[in-house]
Tab-separated table of C-alpha atoms and ligand atoms in Angstrom:
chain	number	residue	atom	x	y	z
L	1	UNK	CA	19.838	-48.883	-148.249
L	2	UNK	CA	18.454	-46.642	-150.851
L	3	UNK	CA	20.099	-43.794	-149.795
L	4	UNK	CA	23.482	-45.811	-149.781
L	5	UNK	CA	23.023	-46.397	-153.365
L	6	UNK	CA	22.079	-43.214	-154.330
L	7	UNK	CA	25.033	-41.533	-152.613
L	8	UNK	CA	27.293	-45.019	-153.929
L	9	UNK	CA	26.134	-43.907	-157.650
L	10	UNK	CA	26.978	-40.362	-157.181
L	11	UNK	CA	30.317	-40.998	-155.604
L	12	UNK	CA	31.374	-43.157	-159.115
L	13	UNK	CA	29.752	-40.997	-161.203
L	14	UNK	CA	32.007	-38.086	-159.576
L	15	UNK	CA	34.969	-40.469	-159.697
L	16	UNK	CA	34.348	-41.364	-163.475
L	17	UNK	CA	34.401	-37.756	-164.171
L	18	UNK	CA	37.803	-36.744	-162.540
L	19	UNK	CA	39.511	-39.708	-163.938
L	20	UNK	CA	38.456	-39.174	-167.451
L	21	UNK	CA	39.504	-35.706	-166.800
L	22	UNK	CA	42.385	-35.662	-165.492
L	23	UNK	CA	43.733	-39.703	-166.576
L	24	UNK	CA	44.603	-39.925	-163.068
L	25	UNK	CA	44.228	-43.488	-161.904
L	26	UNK	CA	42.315	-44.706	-164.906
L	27	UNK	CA	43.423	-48.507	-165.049
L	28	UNK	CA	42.226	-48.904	-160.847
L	29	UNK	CA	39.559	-46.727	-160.778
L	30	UNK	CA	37.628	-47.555	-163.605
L	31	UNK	CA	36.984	-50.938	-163.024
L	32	UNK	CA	36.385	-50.599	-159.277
L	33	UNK	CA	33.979	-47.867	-160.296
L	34	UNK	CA	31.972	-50.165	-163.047
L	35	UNK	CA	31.904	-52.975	-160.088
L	36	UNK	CA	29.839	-50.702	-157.993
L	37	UNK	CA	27.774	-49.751	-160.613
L	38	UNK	CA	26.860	-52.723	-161.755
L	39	UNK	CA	26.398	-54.053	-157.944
L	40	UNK	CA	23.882	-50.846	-157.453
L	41	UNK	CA	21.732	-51.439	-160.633
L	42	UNK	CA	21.925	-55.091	-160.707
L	43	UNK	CA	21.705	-56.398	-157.122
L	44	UNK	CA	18.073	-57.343	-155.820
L	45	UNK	CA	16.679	-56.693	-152.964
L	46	UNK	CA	14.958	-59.692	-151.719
L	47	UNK	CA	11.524	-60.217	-152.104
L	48	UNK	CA	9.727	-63.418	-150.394
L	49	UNK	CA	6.094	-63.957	-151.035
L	50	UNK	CA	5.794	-65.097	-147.592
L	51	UNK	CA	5.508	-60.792	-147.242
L	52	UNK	CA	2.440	-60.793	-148.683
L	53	UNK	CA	0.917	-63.357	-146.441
L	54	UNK	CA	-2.234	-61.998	-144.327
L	55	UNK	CA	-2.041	-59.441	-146.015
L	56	UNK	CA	-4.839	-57.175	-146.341
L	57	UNK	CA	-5.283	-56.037	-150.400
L	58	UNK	CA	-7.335	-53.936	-152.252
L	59	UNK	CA	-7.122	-54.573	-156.158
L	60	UNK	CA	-9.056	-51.928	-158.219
L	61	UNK	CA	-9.821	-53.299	-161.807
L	62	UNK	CA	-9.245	-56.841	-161.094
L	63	UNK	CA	-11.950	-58.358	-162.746
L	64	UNK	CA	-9.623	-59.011	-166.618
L	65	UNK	CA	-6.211	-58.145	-167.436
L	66	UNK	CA	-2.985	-57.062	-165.177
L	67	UNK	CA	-5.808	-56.750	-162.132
L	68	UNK	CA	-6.867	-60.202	-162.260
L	69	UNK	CA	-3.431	-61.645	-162.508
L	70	UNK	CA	-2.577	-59.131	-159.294
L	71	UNK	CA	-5.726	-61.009	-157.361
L	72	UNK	CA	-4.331	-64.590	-158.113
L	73	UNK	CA	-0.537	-63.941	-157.515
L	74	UNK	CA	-2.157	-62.280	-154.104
L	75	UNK	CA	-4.206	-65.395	-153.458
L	76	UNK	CA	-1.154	-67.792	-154.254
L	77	UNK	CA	0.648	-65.522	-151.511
L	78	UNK	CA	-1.875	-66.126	-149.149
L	79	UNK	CA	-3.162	-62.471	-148.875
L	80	UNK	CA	-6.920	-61.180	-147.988
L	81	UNK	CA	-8.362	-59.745	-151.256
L	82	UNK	CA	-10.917	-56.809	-151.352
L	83	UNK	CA	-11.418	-56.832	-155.451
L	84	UNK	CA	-13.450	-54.043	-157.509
L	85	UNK	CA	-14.738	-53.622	-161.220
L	86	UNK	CA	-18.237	-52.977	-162.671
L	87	UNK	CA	-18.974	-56.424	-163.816
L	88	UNK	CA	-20.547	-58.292	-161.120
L	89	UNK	CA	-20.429	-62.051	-162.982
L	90	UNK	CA	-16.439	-61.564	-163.760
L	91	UNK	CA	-15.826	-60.342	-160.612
L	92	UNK	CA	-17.348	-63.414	-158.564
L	93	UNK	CA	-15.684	-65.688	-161.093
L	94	UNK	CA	-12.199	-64.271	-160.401
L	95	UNK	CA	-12.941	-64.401	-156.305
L	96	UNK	CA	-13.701	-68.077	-156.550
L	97	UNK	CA	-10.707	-68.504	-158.255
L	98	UNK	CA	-8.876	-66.994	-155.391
L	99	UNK	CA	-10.158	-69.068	-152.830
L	100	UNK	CA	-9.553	-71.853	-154.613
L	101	UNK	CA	-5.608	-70.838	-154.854
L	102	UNK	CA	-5.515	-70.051	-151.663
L	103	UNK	CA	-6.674	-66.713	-150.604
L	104	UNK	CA	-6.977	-66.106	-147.124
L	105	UNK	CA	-10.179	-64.471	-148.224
L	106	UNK	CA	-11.464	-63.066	-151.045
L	107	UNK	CA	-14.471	-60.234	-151.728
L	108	UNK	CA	-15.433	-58.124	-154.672
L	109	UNK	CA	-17.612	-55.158	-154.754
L	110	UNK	CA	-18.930	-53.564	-157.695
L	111	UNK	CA	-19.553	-50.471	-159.756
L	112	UNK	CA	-18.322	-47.677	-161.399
L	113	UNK	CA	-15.013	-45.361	-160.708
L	114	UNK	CA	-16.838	-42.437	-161.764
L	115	UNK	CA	-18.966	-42.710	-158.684
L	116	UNK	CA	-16.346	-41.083	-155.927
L	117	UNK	CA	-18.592	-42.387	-153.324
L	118	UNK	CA	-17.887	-45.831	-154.697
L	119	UNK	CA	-14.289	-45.325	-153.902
L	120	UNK	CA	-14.457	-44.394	-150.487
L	121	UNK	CA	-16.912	-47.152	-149.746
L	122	UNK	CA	-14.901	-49.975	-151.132
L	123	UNK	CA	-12.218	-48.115	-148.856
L	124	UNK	CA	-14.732	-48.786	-145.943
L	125	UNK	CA	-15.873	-52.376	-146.619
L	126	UNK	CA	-11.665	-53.158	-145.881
L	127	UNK	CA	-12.258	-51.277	-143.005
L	128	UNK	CA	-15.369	-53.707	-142.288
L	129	UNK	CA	-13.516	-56.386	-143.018
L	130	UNK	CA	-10.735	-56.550	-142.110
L	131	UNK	CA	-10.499	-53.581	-139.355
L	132	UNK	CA	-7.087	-52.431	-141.435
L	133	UNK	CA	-5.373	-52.043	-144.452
L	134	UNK	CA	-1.802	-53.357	-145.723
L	135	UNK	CA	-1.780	-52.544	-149.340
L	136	UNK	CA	-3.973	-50.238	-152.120
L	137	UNK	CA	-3.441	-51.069	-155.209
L	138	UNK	CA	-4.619	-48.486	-157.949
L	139	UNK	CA	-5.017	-49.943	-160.911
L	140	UNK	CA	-8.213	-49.529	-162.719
L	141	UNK	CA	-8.850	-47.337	-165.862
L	142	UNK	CA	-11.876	-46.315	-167.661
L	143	UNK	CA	-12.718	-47.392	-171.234
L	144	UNK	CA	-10.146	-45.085	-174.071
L	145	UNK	CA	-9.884	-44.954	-177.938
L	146	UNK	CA	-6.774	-44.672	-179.438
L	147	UNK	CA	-6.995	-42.350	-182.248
L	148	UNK	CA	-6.223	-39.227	-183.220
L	149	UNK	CA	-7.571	-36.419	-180.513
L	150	UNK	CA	-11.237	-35.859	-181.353
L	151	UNK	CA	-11.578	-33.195	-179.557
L	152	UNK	CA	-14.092	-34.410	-176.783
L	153	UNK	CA	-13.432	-32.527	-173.611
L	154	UNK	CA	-16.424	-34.612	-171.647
L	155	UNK	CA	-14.413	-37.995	-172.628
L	156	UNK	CA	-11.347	-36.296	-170.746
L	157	UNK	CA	-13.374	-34.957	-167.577
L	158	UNK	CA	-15.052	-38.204	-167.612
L	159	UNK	CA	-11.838	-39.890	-167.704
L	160	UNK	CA	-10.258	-38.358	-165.055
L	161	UNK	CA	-12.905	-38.904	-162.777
L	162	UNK	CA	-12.432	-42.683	-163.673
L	163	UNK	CA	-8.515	-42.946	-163.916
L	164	UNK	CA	-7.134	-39.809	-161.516
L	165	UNK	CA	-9.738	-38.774	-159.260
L	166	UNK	CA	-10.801	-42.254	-157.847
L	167	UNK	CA	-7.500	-42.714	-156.852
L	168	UNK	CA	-7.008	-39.699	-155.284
L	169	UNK	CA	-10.157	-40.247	-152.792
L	170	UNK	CA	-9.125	-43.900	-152.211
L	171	UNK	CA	-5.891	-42.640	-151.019
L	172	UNK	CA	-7.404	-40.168	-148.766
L	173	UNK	CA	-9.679	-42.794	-147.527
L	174	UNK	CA	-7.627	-45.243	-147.060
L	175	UNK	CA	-4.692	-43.219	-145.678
L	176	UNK	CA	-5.582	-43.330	-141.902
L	177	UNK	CA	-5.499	-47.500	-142.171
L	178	UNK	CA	-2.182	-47.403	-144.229
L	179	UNK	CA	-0.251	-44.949	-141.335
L	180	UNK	CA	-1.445	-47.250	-138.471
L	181	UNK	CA	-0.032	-50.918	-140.925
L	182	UNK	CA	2.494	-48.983	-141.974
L	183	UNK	CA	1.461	-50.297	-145.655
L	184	UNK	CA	2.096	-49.016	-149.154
L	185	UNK	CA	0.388	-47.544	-152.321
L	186	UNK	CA	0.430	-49.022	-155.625
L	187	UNK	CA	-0.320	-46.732	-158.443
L	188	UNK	CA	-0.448	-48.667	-161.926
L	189	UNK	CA	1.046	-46.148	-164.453
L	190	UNK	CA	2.103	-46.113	-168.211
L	191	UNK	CA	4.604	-45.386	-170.489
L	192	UNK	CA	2.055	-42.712	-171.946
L	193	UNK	CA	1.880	-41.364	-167.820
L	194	UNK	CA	5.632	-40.271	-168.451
L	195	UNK	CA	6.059	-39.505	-172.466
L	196	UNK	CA	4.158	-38.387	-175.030
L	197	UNK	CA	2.854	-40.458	-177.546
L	198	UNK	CA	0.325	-40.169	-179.564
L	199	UNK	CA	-3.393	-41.262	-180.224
L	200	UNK	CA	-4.078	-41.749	-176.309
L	201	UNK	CA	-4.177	-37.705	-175.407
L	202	UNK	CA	-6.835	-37.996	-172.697
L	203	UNK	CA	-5.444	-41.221	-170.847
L	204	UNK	CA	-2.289	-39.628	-171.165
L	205	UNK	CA	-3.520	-36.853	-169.211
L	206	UNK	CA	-5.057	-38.920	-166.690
L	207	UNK	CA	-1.491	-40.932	-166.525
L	208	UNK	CA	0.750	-37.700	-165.845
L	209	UNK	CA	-1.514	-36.205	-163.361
L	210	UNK	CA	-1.220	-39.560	-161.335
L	211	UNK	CA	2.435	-39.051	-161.520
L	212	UNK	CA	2.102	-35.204	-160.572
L	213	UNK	CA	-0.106	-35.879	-157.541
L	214	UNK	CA	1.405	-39.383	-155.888
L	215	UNK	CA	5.220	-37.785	-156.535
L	216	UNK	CA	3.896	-34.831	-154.090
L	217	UNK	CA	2.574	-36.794	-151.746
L	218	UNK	CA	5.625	-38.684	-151.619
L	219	UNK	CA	7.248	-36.093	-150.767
L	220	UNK	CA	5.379	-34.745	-148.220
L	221	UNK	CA	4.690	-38.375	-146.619
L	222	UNK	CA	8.820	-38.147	-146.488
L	223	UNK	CA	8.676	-35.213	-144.730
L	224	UNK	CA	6.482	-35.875	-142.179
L	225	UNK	CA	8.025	-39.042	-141.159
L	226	UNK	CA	4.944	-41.734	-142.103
L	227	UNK	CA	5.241	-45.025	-143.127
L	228	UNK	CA	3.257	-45.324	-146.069
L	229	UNK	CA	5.341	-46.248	-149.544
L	230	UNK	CA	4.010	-45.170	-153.079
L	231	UNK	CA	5.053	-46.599	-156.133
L	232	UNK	CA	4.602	-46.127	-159.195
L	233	UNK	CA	4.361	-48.550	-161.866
L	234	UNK	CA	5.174	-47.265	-164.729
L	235	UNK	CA	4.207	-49.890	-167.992
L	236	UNK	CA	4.522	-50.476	-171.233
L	237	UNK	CA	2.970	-52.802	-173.369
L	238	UNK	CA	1.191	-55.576	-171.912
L	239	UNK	CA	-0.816	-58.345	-173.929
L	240	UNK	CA	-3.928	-57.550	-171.944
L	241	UNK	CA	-6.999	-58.584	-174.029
L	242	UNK	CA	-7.999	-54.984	-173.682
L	243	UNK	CA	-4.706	-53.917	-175.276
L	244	UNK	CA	-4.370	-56.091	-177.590
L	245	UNK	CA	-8.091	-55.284	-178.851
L	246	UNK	CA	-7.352	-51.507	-178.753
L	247	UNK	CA	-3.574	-51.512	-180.169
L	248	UNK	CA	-2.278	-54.524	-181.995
L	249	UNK	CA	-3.105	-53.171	-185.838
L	250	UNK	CA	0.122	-50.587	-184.858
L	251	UNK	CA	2.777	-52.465	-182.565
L	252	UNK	CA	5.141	-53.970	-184.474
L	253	UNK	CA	6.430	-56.295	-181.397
L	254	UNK	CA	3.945	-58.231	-179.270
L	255	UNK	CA	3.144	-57.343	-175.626
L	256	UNK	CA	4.726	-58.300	-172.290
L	257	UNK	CA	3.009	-61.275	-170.125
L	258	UNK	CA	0.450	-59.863	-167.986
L	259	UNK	CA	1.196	-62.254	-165.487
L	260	UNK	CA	5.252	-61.506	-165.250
L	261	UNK	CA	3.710	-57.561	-165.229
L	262	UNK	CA	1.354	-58.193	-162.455
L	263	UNK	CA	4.278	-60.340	-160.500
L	264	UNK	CA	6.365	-57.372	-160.507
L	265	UNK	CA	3.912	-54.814	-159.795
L	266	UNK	CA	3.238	-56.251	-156.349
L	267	UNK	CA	6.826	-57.396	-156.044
L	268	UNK	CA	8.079	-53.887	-156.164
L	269	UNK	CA	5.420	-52.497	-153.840
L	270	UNK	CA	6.172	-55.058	-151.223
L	271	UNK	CA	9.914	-53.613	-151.629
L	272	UNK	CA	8.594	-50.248	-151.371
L	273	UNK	CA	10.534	-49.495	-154.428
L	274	UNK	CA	9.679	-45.591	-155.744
L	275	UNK	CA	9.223	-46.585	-159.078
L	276	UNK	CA	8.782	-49.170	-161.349
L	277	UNK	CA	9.249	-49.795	-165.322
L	278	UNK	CA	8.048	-52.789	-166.920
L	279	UNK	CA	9.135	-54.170	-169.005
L	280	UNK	CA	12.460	-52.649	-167.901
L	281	UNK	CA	14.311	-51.773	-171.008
L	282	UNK	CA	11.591	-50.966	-173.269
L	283	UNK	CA	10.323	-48.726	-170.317
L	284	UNK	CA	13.804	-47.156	-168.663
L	285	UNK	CA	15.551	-45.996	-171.718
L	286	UNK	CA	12.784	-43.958	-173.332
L	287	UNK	CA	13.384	-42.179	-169.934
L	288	UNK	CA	16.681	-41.654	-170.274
L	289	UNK	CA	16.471	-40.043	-173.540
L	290	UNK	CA	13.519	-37.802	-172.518
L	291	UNK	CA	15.707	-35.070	-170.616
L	292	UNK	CA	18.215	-35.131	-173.401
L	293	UNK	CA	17.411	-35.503	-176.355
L	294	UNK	CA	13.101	-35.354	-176.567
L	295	UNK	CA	12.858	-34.410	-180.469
L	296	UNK	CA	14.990	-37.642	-180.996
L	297	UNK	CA	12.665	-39.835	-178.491
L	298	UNK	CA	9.419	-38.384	-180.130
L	299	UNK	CA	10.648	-39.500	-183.234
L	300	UNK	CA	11.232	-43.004	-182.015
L	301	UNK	CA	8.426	-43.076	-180.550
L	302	UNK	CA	6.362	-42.115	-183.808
L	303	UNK	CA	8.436	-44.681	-186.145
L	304	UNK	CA	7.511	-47.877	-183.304
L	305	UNK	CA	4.167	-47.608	-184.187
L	306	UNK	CA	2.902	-48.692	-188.042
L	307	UNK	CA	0.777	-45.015	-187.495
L	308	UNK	CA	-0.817	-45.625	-191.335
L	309	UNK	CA	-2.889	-48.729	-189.723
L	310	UNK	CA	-5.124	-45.622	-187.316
L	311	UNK	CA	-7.779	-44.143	-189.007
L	312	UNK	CA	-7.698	-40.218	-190.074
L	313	UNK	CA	-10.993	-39.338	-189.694
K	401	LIG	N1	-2.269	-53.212	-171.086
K	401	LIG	C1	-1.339	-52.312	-171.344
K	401	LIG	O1	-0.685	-52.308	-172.415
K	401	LIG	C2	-0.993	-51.281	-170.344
K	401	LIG	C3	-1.742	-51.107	-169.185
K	401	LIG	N2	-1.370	-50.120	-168.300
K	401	LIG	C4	-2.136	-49.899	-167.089
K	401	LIG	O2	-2.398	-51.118	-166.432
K	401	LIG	C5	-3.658	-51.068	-165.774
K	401	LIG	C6	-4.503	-52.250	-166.190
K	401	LIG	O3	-4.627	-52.272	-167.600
K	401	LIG	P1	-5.277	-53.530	-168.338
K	401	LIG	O4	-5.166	-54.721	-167.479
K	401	LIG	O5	-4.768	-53.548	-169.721
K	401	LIG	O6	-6.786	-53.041	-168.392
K	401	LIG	P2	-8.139	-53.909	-168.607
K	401	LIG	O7	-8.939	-53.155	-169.587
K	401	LIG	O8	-7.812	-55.319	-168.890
K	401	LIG	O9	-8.821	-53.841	-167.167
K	401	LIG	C7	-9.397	-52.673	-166.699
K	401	LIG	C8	-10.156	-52.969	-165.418
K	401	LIG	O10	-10.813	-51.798	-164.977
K	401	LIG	C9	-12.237	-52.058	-164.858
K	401	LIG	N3	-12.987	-50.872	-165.227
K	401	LIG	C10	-13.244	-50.380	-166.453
K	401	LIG	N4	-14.002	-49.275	-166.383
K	401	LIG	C11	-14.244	-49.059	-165.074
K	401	LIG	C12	-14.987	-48.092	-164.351
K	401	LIG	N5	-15.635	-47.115	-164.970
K	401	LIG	N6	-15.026	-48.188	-163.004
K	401	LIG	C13	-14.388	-49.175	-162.355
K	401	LIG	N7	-13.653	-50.114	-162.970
K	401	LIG	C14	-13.604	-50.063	-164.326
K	401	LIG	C15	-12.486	-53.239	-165.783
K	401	LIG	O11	-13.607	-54.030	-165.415
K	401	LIG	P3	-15.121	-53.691	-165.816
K	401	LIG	O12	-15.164	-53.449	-167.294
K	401	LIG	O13	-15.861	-54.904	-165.382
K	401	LIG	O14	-15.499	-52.509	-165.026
K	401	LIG	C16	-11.225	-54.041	-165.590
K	401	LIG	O15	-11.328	-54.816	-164.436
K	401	LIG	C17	-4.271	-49.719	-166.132
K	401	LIG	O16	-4.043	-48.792	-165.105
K	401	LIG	C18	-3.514	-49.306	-167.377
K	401	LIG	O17	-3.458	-47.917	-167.517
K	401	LIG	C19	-0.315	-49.314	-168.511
K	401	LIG	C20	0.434	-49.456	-169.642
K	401	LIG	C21	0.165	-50.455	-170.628
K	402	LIG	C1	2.034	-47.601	-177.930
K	402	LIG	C2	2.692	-47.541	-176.588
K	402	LIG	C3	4.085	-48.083	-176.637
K	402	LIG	C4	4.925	-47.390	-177.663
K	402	LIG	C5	6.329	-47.752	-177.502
K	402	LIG	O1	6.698	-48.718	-176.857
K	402	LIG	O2	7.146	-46.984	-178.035
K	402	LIG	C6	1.905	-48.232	-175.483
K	402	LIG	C7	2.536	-47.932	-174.108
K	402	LIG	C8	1.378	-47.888	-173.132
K	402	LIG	C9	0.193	-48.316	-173.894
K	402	LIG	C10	-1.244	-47.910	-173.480
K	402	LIG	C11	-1.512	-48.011	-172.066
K	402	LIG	O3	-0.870	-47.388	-171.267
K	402	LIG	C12	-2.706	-48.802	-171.639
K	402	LIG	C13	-3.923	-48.495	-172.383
K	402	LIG	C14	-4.821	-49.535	-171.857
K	402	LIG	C15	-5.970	-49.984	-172.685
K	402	LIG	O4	-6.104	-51.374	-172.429
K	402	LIG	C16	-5.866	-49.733	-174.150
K	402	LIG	C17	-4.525	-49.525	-174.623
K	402	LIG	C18	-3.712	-48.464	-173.929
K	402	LIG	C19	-4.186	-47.105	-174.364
K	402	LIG	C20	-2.240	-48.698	-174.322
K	402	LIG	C21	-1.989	-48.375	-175.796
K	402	LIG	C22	-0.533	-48.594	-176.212
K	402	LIG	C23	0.444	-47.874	-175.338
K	402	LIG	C24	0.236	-46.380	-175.482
């Protein structure tokens, strides 16, 4: 299917290109042309939530925010959930919750990200568990100011321990269960994982190297002919509390729902979907621009934020 659009999307993109050129053809081909178009970027693949049922999940980060919503929209679907944060009491809260939607189970296990031996145990209590693994989903992040750089290169090792390296070891944990389900890999990105903008330099960091390292393994997953998706989700701004806390005094519009976010970040995992950007719009066309035209983008970037509100210190 994918590779039907893709080669669909080159064909009309070839056959825009003549006709404009040479304007052979142009009152047919045209409009046949923007019909296929719009059928590849528009049509849906389906997604039931009956998928995700018996499933077996890990959420990372799950105990506030776009992780929490994840565990309930799981729960509604019936899934197992294997959730992790560092607060115990918020964690326990959200599992309850989750049974009482309708999990087909629901655990939690606690502590920090920095801890790589944390990772891989979580990793193993699925293994406990369950005896398998259908879906990882990546999605915690350790705590970040958003101010100017202040020069702190501990903050940034620190931080990728928390935000790259965690999921890296997960993955390499968890890989042997995901080849045997033939299951998938959710990596929650950002906006900031994919474009530069300012006053978030070290989570930015963290962000691009996720994209550097799952878009390899991709790859090489491809390659070798195994069954295990990755996607990556790539967000914008979502009215966590966390984000609204950290960023509201400089976004002019309000943030996305974290529950629509969450929806779609499992939606587009169970489709196996490469990538995704939420919200789409605010997400995809900064993308478009950054190949072409990245002075112009920067300074887009710089004027949607009221940058006078952050403190020069
Ligand atoms: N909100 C937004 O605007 C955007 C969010 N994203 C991405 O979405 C994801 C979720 O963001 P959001 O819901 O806003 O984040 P939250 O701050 O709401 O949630 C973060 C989660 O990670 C946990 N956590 C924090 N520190 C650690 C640690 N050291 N070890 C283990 N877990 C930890 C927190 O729980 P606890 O404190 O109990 O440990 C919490 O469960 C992130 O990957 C983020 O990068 C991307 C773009 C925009
Ligand atoms: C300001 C950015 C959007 C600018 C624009 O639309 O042009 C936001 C896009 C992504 C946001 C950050 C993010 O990825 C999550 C972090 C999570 C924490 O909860 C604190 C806030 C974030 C640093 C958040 C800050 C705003 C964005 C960079």
């Amino acid at each position: 299917m994918l590779l039907w659009r893709s080669a669909l999307q080159g064909l009309s993109f070839l056959c825009l290109f003549f006709c404009s050129r040479m304007g052979l053809l142009l009152k047919i081909l045209v409009p046949f042309v923007g019909l296929v178009l719009a059928f590849c970027f528009y049509s849906k693949e389906d997604f039931n939530p009956e998928m995700l049922k018996g499933k077996r999940v890990i959420v990372t980060g799950a105990s506030t925010g776009i992780g929490e919503q994840m565990a309930y929209h799981l729960a509604r679907m019936g899934a197992h959930v294997l959730i992790t944060a560092r607060t115990e009491a918020k964690l326990q809260k959200v599992v309850t919750r989750c049974l009482e939607l309708g999990a087909a189970s629901a655990h939690f296990m606690n502590g920090s990200m920095e801890d790589m031996a944390l990772a891989e145990d979580v990793v193993k209590e699925a293994k406990h568990l369950w005896g398998g693994l259908d879906m990882l989903i990546l999605n915690h992040i350790g705590y970040t100011y958003f101010n100017y750089f202040d020069g702190d290169v501990e903050h940034i090792r620190k931080l990728l321990e928390i935000n790259f390296l965690s999921y890296v070891a997960m993955t390499v944990s968890a890989l042997p269960m995901l080849k045997e389900s033939g299951g998938s890999i959710l990596v929650v990105s950002s906006k900031a994982g994919k474009i530069g903008i300012p006053f978030v330099a070290p989570y930015s960091a963290t962000k691009f190297a996720l994209d550097g390292f799952f878009s390899s393994l991709r790859q090489e997953l491809i390659i070798k002919n195994i069954s295990v998706s990755i996607t990556l989700c790539i967000l914008g701004h979502i009215a966590t509390e966390t984000a609204e806390k950290t960023v509201s005094h400089v976004m002019q519009k309000p943030g996305a729902p974290k529950e629509e976010c969450a929806l779609e970040i499992i939606r587009s995992g169970a489709l196996r979907k490469r990538e995704l950007y939420y919200p789409y719009t605010a997400v995809r066309i900064p993308l478009l621009i950054r190949d072409w035209a990245p002075e112009f983008l920067d300074s887009l970037t710089r004027n949607s934020l009221n940058v006078e509100n952050v403190k020069k210190s």
